[in-house]
Amino acid sequence: MLPASAVAYLVPPPIEVPLASRRLGEAGTVWLRVRVGRDGLPQQIALHRSSGFERLDRQALDAMQRARFKPQVEDGVPIEWVVVAPLQYDLN
């Protein structure tokens, strides 16, 4: 598993606080466990640690589906890899 600091996005996940969450003051960090394919596309995404708000967790899962990662290479060959990535939801 790679540390989150070793991950580079080609297309970052589009983090958008849902309108209902804004109104209710819901904010926090969602931690997702992501298996990334050799092509840099998310293959499997699971909730690792909840923000405590179901709406934010659902948005994070959807956003990560649209992310694109810089492929990781080992000995010149692209590899599959796993990372636990944080997505931060702020109200400001």
Short mmCIF file of C-alpha atoms in Angstrom, two decimals:
data_model
loop_
_atom_site.label_atom_id
_atom_site.label_comp_id
_atom_site.label_asym_id
_atom_site.label_seq_id
_atom_site.Cartn_x
_atom_site.Cartn_y
_atom_site.Cartn_z
CA MET A 1 0.00 0.00 0.00
CA LEU A 2 1.32 3.42 -0.93
CA PRO A 3 1.12 6.40 1.43
CA ALA A 4 -1.32 9.12 0.33
CA SER A 5 1.64 11.50 -0.03
CA ALA A 6 3.06 9.32 -2.83
CA VAL A 7 -0.06 9.63 -4.95
CA ALA A 8 -0.36 12.07 -7.84
CA TYR A 9 -3.67 12.81 -9.54
CA LEU A 10 -3.88 13.50 -13.26
CA VAL A 11 -7.53 14.40 -12.63
CA PRO A 12 -8.33 15.01 -8.95
CA PRO A 13 -11.64 13.82 -7.52
CA PRO A 14 -14.21 16.64 -7.85
CA ILE A 15 -14.96 17.38 -4.19
CA GLU A 16 -18.26 19.23 -3.83
CA VAL A 17 -20.06 19.66 -0.52
CA PRO A 18 -23.71 18.69 -1.16
CA LEU A 19 -26.17 21.57 -0.68
CA ALA A 20 -27.99 19.77 2.14
CA SER A 21 -24.66 19.21 3.91
CA ARG A 22 -23.84 22.92 3.60
CA ARG A 23 -27.18 23.88 5.13
CA LEU A 24 -26.69 21.43 8.01
CA GLY A 25 -23.05 22.38 8.65
CA GLU A 26 -21.69 18.93 7.75
CA ALA A 27 -17.93 18.88 7.16
CA GLY A 28 -15.08 16.45 7.67
CA THR A 29 -12.64 14.06 6.06
CA VAL A 30 -13.63 10.88 4.24
CA TRP A 31 -10.89 8.23 3.95
CA LEU A 32 -11.22 5.91 0.96
CA ARG A 33 -9.29 2.73 0.20
CA VAL A 34 -8.64 2.74 -3.53
CA ARG A 35 -7.22 -0.04 -5.70
CA VAL A 36 -5.75 1.63 -8.80
CA GLY A 37 -5.13 -0.24 -12.04
CA ARG A 38 -2.03 -0.14 -14.20
CA ASP A 39 -3.77 2.51 -16.33
CA GLY A 40 -4.28 4.86 -13.36
CA LEU A 41 -8.04 4.29 -13.18
CA PRO A 42 -9.75 3.42 -9.88
CA GLN A 43 -10.64 -0.29 -9.96
CA GLN A 44 -12.16 -0.69 -6.51
CA ILE A 45 -13.17 1.97 -3.98
CA ALA A 46 -14.30 1.35 -0.42
CA LEU A 47 -15.00 3.52 2.59
CA HIS A 48 -12.03 3.21 4.96
CA ARG A 49 -13.17 5.79 7.57
CA SER A 50 -16.40 7.76 7.49
CA SER A 51 -16.68 11.51 7.87
CA GLY A 52 -19.62 10.81 10.15
CA PHE A 53 -22.02 12.11 7.49
CA GLU A 54 -23.55 9.70 4.98
CA ARG A 55 -24.03 12.43 2.33
CA LEU A 56 -20.33 13.34 2.38
CA ASP A 57 -19.29 9.69 2.30
CA ARG A 58 -21.50 9.03 -0.76
CA GLN A 59 -20.19 12.12 -2.56
CA ALA A 60 -16.60 11.07 -1.85
CA LEU A 61 -17.17 7.58 -3.28
CA ASP A 62 -18.73 9.10 -6.42
CA ALA A 63 -15.97 11.71 -6.77
CA MET A 64 -13.20 9.10 -6.51
CA GLN A 65 -14.78 7.15 -9.40
CA ARG A 66 -14.03 10.16 -11.60
CA ALA A 67 -10.42 10.58 -10.42
CA ARG A 68 -7.49 9.64 -12.63
CA PHE A 69 -4.12 8.79 -11.10
CA LYS A 70 -0.58 9.02 -12.38
CA PRO A 71 0.33 5.35 -12.90
CA GLN A 72 2.88 3.84 -10.54
CA VAL A 73 5.85 2.13 -12.16
CA GLU A 74 8.11 -0.60 -10.80
CA ASP A 75 11.20 -1.53 -12.84
CA GLY A 76 9.72 0.39 -15.78
CA VAL A 77 6.46 -1.56 -15.72
CA PRO A 78 3.11 -0.06 -14.62
CA ILE A 79 1.68 -1.85 -11.57
CA GLU A 80 -1.61 -2.06 -9.69
CA TRP A 81 -1.50 -0.46 -6.27
CA VAL A 82 -3.60 0.48 -3.24
CA VAL A 83 -3.81 3.72 -1.31
CA VAL A 84 -5.94 5.09 1.53
CA ALA A 85 -6.74 8.59 0.30
CA PRO A 86 -8.33 11.41 2.32
CA LEU A 87 -10.95 13.71 0.80
CA GLN A 88 -11.51 16.86 2.88
CA TYR A 89 -14.92 18.54 2.94
CA ASP A 90 -14.86 22.11 4.25
CA LEU A 91 -17.68 24.63 4.41
CA ASN A 92 -15.63 27.73 3.57
#
